[in-house]
Short mmCIF file of C-alpha atoms (C1' of nucleotides) and ligand atoms in Angstrom, two decimals:
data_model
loop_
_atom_site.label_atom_id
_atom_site.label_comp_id
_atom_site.label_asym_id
_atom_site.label_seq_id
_atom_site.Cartn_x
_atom_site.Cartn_y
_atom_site.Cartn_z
CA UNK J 1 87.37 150.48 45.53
CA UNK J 2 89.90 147.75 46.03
CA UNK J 3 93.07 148.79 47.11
CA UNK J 4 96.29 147.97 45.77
CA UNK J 5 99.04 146.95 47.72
CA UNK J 6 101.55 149.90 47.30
CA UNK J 7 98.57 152.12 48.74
CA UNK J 8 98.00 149.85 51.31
CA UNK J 9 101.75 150.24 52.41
CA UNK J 10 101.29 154.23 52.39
CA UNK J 11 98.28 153.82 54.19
CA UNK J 12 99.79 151.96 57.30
CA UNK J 13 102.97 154.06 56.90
CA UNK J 14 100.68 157.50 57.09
CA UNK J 15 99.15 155.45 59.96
CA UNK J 16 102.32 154.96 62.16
CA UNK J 17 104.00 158.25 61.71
CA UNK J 18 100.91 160.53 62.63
CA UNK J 19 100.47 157.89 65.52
CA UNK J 20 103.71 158.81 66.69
CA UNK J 21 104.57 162.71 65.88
CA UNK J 22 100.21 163.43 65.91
CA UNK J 23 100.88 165.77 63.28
CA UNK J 24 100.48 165.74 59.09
CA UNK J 25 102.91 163.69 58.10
CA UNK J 26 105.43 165.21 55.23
CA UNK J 27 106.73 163.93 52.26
CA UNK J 28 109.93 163.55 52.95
CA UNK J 29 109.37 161.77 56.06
CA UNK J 30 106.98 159.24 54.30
CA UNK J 31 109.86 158.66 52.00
CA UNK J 32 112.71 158.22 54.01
CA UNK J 33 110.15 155.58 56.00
CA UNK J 34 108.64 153.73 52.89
CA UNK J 35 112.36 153.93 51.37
CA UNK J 36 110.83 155.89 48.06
CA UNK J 37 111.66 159.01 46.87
CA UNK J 38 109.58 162.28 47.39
CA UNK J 39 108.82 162.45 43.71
CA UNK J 40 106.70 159.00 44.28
CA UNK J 41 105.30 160.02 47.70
CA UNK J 42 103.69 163.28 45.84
CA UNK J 43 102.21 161.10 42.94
CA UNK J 44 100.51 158.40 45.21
CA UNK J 45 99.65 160.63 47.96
CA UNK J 46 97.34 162.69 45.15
CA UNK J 47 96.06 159.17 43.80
CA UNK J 48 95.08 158.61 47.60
CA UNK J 49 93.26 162.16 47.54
CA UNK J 50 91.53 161.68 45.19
CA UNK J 51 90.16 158.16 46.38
CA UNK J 52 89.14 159.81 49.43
CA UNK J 53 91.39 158.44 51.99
CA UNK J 54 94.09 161.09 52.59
CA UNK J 55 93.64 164.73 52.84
CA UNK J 56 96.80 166.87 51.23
CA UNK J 57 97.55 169.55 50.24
CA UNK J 58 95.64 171.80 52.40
CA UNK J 59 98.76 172.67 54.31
CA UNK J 60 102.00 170.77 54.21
CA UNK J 61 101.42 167.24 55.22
CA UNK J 62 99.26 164.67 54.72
CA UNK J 63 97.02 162.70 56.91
CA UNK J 64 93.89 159.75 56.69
CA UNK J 65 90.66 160.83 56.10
CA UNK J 66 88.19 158.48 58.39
CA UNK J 67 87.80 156.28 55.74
CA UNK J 68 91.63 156.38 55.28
CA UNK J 69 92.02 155.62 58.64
CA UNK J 70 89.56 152.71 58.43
CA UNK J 71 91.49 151.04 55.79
CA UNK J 72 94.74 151.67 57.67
CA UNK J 73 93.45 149.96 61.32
CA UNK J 74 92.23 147.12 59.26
CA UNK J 75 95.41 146.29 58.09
CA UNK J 76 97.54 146.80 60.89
CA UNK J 77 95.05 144.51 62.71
CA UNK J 78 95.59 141.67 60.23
CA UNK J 79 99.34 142.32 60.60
CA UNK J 80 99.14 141.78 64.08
CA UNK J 81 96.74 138.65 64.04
CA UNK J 82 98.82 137.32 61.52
CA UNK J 83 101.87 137.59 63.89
CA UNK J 84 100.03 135.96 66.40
CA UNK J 85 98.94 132.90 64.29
CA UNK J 86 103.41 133.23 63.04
CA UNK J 87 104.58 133.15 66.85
CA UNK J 88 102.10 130.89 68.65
CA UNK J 89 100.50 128.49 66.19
CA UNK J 90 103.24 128.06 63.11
CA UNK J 91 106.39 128.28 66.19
CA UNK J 92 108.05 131.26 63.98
CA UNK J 93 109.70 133.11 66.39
CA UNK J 94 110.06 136.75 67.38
CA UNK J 95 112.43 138.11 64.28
CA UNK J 96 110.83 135.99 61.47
CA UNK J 97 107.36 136.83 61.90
CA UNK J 98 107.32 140.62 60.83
CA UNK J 99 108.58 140.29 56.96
CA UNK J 100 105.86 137.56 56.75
CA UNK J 101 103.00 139.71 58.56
CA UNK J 102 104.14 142.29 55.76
CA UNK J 103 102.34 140.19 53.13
CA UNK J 104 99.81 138.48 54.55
CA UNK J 105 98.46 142.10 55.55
CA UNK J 106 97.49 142.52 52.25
CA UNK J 107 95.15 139.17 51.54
CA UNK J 108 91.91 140.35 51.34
CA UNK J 109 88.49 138.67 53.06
CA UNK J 110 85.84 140.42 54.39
CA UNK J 111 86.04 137.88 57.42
CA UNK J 112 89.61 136.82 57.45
CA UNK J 113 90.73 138.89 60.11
CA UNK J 114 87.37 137.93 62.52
CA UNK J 115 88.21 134.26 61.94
CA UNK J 116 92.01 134.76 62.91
CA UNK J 117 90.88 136.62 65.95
CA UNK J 118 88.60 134.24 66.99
CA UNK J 119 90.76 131.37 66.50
CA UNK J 120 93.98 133.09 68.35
CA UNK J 121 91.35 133.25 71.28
CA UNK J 122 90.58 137.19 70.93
CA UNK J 123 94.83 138.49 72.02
CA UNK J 124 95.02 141.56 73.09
CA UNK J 125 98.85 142.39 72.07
CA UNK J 126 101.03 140.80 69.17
CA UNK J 127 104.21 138.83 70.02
CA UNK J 128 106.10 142.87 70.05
CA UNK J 129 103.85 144.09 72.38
CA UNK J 130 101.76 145.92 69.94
CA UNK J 131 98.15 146.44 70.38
CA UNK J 132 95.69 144.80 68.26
CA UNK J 133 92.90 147.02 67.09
CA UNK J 134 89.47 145.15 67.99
CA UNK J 135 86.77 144.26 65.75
CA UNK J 136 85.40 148.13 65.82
CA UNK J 137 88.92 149.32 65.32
CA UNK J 138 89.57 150.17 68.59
CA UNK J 139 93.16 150.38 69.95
CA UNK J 140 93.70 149.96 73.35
CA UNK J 141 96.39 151.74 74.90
CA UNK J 142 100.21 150.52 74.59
CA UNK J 143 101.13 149.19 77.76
CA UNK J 144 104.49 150.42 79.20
CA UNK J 145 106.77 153.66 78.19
CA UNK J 146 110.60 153.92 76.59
CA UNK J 147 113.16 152.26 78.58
CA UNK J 148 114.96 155.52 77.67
CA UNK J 149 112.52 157.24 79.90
CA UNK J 150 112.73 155.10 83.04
CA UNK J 151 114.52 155.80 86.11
CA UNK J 152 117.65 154.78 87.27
CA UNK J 153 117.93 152.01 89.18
CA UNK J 154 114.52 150.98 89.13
CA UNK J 155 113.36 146.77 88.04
CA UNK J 156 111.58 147.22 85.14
CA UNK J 157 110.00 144.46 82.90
CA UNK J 158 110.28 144.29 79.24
CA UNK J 159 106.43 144.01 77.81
CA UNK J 160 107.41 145.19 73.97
CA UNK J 161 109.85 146.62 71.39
CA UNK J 162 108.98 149.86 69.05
CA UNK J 163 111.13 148.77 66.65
CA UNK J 164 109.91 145.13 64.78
CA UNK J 165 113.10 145.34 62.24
CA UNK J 166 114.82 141.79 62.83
CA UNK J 167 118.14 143.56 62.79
CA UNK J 168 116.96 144.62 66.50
CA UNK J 169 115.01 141.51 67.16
CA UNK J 170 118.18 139.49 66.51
CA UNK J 171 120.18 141.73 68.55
CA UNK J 172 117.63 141.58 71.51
CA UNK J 173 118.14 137.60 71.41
CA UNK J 174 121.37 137.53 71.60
CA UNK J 175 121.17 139.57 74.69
CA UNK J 176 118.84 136.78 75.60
CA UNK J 177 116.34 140.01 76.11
CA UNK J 178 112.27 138.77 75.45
CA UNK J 179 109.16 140.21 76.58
CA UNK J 180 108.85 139.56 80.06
CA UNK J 181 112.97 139.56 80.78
CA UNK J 182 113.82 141.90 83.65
CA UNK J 183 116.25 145.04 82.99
CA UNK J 184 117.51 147.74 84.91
CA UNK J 185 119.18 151.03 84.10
CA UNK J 186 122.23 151.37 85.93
CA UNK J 187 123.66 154.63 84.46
CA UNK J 188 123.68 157.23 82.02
CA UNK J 189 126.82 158.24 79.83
CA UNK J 190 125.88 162.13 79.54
CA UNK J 191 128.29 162.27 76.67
CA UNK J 192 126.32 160.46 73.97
CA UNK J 193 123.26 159.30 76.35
CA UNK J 194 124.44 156.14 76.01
CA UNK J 195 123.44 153.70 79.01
CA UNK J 196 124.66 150.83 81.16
CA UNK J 197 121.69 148.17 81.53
CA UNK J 198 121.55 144.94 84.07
CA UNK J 199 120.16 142.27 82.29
CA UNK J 200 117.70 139.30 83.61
CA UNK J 201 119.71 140.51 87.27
CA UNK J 202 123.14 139.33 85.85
CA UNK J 203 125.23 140.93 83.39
CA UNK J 204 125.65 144.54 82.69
CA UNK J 205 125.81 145.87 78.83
CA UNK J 206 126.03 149.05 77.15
CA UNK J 207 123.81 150.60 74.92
CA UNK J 208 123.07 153.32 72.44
CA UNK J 209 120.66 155.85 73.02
CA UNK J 210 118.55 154.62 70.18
CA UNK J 211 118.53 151.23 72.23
CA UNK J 212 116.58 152.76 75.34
CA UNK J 213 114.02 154.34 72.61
CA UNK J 214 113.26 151.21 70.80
CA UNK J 215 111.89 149.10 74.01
CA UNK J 216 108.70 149.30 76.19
CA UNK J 217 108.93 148.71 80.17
CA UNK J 218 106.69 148.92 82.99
CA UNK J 219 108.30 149.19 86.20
CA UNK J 220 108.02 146.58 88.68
CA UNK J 221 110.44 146.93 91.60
CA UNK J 222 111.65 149.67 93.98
CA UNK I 1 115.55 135.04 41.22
CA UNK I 2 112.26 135.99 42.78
CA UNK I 3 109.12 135.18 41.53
CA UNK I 4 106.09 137.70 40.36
CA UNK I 5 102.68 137.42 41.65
CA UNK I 6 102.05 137.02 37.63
CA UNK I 7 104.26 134.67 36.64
CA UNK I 8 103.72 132.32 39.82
CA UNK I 9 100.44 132.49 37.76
CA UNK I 10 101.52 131.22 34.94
CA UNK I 11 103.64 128.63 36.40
CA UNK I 12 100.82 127.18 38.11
CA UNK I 13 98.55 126.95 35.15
CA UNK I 14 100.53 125.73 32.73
CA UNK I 15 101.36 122.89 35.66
CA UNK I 16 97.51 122.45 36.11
CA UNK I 17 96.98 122.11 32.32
CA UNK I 18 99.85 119.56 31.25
CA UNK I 19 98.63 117.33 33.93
CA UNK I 20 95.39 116.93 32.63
CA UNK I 21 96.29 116.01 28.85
CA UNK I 22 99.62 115.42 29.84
CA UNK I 23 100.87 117.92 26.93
CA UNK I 24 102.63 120.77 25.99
CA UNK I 25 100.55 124.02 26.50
CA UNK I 26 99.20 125.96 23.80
CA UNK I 27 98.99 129.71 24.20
CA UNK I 28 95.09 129.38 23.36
CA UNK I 29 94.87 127.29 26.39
CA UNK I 30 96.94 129.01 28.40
CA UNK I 31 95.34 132.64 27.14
CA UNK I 32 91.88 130.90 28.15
CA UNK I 33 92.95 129.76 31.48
CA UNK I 34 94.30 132.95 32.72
CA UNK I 35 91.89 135.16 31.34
CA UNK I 36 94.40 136.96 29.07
CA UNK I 37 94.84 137.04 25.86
CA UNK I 38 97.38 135.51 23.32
CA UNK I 39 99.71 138.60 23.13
CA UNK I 40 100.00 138.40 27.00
CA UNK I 41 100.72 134.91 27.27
CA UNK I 42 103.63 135.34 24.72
CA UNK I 43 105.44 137.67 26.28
CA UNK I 44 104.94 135.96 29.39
CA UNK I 45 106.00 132.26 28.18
CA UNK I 46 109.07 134.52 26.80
CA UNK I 47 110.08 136.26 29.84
CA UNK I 48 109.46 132.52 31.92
CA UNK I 49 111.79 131.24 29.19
CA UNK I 50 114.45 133.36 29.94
CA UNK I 51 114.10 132.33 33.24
CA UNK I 52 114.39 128.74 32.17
CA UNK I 53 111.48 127.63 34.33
CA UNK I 54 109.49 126.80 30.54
CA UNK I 55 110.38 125.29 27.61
CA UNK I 56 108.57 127.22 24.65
CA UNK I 57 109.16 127.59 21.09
CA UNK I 58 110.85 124.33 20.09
CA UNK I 59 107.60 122.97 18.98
CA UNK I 60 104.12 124.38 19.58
CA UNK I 61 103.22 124.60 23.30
CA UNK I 62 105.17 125.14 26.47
CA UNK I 63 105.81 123.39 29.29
CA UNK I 64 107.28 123.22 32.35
CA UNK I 65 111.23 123.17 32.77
CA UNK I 66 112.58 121.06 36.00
CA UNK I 67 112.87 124.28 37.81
CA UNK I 68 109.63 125.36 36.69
CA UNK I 69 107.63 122.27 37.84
CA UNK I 70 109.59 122.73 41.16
CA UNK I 71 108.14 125.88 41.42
CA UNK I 72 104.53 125.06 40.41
CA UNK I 73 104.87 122.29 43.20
CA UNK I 74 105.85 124.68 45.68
CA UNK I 75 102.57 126.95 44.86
CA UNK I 76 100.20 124.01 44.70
CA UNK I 77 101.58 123.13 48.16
CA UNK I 78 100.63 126.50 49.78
CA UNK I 79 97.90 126.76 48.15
CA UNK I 80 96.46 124.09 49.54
CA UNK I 81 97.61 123.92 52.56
CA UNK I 82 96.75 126.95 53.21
CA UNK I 83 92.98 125.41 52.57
CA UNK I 84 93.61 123.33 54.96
CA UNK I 85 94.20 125.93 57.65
CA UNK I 86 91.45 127.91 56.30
CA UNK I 87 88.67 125.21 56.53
CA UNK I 88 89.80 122.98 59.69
CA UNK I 89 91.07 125.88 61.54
CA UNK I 90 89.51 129.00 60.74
CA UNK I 91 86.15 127.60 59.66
CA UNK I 92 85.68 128.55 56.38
CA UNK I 93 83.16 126.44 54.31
CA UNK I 94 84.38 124.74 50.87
CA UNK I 95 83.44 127.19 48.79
CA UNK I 96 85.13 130.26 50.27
CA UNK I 97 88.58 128.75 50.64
CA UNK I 98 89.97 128.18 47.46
CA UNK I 99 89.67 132.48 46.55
CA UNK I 100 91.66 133.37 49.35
CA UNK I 101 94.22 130.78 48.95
CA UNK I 102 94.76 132.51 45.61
CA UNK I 103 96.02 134.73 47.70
CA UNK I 104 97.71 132.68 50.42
CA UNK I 105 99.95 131.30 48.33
CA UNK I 106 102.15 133.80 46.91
CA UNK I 107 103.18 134.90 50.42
CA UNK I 108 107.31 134.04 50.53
CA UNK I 109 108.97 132.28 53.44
CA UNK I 110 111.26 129.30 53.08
CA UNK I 111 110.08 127.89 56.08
CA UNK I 112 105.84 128.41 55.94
CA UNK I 113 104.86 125.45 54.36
CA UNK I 114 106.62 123.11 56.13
CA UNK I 115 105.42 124.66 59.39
CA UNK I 116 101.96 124.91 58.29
CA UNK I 117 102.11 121.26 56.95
CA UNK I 118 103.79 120.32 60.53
CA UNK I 119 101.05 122.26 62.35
CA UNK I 120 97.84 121.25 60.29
CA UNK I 121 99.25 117.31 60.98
CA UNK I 122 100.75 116.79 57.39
CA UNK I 123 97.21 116.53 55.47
CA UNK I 124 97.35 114.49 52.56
CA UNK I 125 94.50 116.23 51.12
CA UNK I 126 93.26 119.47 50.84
CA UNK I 127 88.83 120.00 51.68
CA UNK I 128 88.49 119.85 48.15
CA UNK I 129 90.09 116.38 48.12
CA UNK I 130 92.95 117.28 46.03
CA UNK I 131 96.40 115.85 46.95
CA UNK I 132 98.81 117.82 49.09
CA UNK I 133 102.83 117.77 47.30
CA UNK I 134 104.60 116.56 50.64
CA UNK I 135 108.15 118.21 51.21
CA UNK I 136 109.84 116.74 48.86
CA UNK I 137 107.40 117.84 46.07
CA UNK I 138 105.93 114.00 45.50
CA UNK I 139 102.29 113.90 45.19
CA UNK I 140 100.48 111.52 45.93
CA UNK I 141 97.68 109.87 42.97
CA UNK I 142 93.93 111.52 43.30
CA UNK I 143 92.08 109.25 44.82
CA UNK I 144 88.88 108.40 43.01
CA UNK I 145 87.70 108.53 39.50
CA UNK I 146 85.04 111.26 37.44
CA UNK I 147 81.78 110.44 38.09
CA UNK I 148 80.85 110.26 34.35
CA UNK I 149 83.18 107.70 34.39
CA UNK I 150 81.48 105.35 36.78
CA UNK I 151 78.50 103.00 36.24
CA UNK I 152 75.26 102.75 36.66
CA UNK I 153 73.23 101.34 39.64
CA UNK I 154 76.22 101.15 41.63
CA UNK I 155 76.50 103.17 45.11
CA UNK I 156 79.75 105.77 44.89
CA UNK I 157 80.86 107.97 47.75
CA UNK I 158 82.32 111.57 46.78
CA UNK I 159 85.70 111.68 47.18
CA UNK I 160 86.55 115.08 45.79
CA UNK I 161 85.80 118.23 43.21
CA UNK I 162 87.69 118.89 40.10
CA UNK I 163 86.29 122.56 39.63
CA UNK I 164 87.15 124.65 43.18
CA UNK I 165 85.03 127.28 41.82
CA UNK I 166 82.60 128.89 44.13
CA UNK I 167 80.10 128.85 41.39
CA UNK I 168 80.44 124.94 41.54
CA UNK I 169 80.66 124.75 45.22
CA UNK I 170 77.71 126.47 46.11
CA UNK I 171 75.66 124.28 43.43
CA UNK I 172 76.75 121.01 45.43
CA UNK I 173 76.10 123.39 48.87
CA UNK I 174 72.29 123.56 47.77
CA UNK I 175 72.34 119.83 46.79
CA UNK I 176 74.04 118.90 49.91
CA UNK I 177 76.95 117.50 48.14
CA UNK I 178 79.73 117.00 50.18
CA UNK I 179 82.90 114.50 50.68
CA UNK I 180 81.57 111.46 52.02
CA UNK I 181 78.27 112.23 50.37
CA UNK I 182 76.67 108.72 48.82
CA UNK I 183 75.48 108.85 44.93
CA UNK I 184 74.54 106.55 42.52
CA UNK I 185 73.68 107.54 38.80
CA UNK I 186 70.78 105.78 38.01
CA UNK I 187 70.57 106.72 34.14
CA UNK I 188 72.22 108.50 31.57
CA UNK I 189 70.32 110.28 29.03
CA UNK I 190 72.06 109.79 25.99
CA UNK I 191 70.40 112.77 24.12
CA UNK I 192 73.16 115.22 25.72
CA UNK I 193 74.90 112.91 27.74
CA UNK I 194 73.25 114.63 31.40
CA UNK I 195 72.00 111.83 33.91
CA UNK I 196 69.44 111.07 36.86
CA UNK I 197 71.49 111.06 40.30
CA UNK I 198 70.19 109.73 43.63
CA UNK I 199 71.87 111.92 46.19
CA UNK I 200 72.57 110.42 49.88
CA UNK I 201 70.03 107.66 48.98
CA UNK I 202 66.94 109.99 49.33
CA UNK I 203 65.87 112.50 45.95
CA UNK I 204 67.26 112.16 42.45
CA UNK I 205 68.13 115.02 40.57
CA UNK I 206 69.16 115.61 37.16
CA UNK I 207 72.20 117.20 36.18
CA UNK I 208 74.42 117.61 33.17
CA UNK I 209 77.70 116.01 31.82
CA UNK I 210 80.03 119.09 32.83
CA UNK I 211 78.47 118.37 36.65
CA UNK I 212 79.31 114.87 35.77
CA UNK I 213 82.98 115.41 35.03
CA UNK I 214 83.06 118.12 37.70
CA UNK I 215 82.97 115.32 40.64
CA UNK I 216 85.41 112.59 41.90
CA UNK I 217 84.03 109.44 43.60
CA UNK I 218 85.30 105.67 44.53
CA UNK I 219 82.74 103.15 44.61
CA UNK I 220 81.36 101.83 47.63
CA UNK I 221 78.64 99.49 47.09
CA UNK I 222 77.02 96.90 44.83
"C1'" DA O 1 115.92 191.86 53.69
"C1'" DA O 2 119.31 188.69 51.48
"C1'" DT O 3 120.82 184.31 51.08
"C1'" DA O 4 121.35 179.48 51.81
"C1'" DA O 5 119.38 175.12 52.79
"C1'" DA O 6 115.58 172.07 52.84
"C1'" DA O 7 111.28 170.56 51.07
"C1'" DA O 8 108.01 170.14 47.53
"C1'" DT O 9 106.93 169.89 42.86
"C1'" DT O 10 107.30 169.15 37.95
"C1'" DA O 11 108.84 166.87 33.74
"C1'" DG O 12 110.27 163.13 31.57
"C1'" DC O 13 111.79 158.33 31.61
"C1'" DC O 14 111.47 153.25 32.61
"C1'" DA O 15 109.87 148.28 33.78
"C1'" DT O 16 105.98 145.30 34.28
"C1'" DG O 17 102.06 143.24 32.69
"C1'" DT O 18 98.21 144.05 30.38
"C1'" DC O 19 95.38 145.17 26.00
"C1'" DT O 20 93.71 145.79 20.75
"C1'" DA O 21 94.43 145.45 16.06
"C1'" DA O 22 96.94 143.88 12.42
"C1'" DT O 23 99.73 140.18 10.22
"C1'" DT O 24 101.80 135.81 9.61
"C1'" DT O 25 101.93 131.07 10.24
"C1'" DT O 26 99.88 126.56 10.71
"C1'" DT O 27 96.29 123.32 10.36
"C1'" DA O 28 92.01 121.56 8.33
"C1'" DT O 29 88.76 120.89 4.75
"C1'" DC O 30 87.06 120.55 0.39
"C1'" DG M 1 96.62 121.85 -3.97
"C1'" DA M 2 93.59 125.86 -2.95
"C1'" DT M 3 91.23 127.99 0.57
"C1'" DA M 4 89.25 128.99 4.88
"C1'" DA M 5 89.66 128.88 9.79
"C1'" DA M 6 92.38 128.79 13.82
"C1'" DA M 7 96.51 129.79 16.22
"C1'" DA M 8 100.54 132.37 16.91
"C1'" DT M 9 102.96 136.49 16.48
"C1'" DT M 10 104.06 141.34 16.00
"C1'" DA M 11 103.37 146.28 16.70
"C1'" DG M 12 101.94 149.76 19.30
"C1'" DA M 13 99.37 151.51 23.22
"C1'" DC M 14 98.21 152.06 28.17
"C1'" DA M 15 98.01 151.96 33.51
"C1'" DT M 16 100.72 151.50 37.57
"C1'" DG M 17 104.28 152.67 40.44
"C1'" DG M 18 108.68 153.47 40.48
"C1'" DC M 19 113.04 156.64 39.27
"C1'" DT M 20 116.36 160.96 38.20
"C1'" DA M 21 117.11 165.60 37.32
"C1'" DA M 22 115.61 170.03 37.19
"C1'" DT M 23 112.84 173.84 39.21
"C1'" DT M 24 110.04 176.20 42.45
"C1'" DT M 25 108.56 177.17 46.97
"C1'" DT M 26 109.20 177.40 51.83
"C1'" DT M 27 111.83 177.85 55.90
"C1'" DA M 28 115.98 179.25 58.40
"C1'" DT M 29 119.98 181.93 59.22
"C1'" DT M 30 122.61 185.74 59.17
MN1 MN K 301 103.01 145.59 53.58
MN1 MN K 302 104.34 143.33 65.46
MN1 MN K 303 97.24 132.95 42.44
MN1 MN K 304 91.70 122.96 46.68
#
DNA sequence: AATAAAAATTAGCCATGTCTAATTTTTATC
DNA sequence: GATAAAAATTAGACATGGCTAATTTTTATT
């Protein structure tokens, strides 16, 4: 029952959209995010029912079966060990780490991912912000919510990103934004819900609405 | 011009086989090696050709083109580096590493090797006691000679394996064969060629030629 | 309910990397 | 030099995981 690394990748992507939405996932949204078409999506996803890791066809949608679901936490926690070992041991930084994660996900070892954890001293988040799933599989809450649900005028601290693309991580440093900077949202453009942000207390940017959705904050100050 | 899990493969083989005899390839050697057969490795060594990274067809056997080697190189280097990390850092014994390096070291980054070679200290050998390529792809000579090469009475310390099996690995586990171990062959029986070996001074065993050519030493003693 | 748009499905094709079963060289051996 | 054995090659097939181009089904919109 070893799993190939194209359904690997449509486990974890199953994984992430129903973590999101909480719903079946449909085939054209699992190809838009696997960049397939639908014809593809329908041919694995029945090769992955009939393994016994994805239920279809039922209704429209698809989702993990527990042992789907299994397979899918185990590699998203060796993604996220992996980025840890990247960031903090091999000095990659923040936008290299996730293309490299992507295939070191897939090496297979019964113990790998124990070892890593034990050596990385047990972390609790990767270097996004991301919670990684325990031994047991368990996934602790993600700390913080969307910047684009914060409150005006209100410190908040950065403490992740949802989106791991480096396209965004490179934009992010050249705002000199990290986990841990400081932000504050100083206005909303009702037109396109665009926003004006105070940076690390010093310079105010603007930024798209899909901007405020891709970062985490907890608020700090009054 | 990236490379396929497959032909990475190949590369690396036909690199691991032309240093031995220090000749072109044969496709029966090759086939062997790989566990394919004959028909694979031509269209392989075809497709490689194309690629220029081997040489094939001008007389019987292939070998490596410049680019080629350079590539092999590069392989050998993760590969054994990434032993490295697996033994020193993650704790894995001898005989589990070299599997998962399979693995290891047909992830693609420009950058990994050099920061895993900066991080691990820049080993110049890998657990198995196999030289590690440096940056420049220079490696450095194997230290040590076979053990059927060496003579009798005279005390040897192991230096290193030539087979990285597990099969092999967990045969020396049991005899508590390790670098640094002490031997000494104290006779050689010339009916098949096995021998009478005095492990770490204490019990002598018997065990056959293929063990004996399986094991790199230096001698230590009188 | 009729119709249009979106989503799912089917059918057929393709590249990669294997394989088996001939067939053709090449190399040894008498 | 004839002949047998070994090695290389060809031919054709197959599994995997993609694709495009219909076609069918479902969902929305008037
Ligand atoms: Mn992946
Ligand atoms: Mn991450
Ligand atoms: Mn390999
Ligand atoms: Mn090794």
């Amino acid at each position: 029952m070893t799993r190939t690394l194209s359904e690997e990748n449509y486990l974890k992507a199953i994984f992430h959209l129903s973590r999101n939405s909480k719903e079946k996932v449909s085939i054209t949204t699992l190809a838009a995010s696997l960049e397939n078409t639908a014809a593809s999506v329908i041919s694995m996803l029945r090769k992955l029912t009939a393994k016994e890791l994805v239920d279809y066809d039922k209704q429209k949608g698809a989702s993990l079966t527990r042992a789907g679901e299994k397979a899918a936490i185990d590699i998203v926690r060796k993604h996220r060990l992996w980025e840890v070992l990247l960031a903090e041991k091999l000095e990659f930084s923040w936008e290299e780490i996730h293309d490299i994660a992507e295939q070191l996900e897939h090496v297979h070892h019964p113990e790998l991912a124990d070892r890593l954890d034990k050596f990385l001293g047990f972390p609790q988040f990767d270097p996004h912000g991301h919670p990684i799933p325990d031994i047991k599989g368990n996934i602790s809450q993600v700390s913080g919510k969307l910047l684009s649900d914060s409150t005006i005028g209100i410190e908040l601290e950065v403490v992740g990103v949802k989106d791991s693309s480096s396209m965004f991580l490179n934009y992010l440093k050249q705002l000199d934004i990290k986990i841990g900077s400081k932000l504050m949202v100083e206005q909303i453009i009702e037109f396109d819900q665009s926003a004006i942000v105070k940076i690390n207390n010093s310079s105010s940017i603007s930024v798209s609405r899909k901007f405020l959705e891709s970062i985490l904050i907890i608020s700090t100050g009054s």
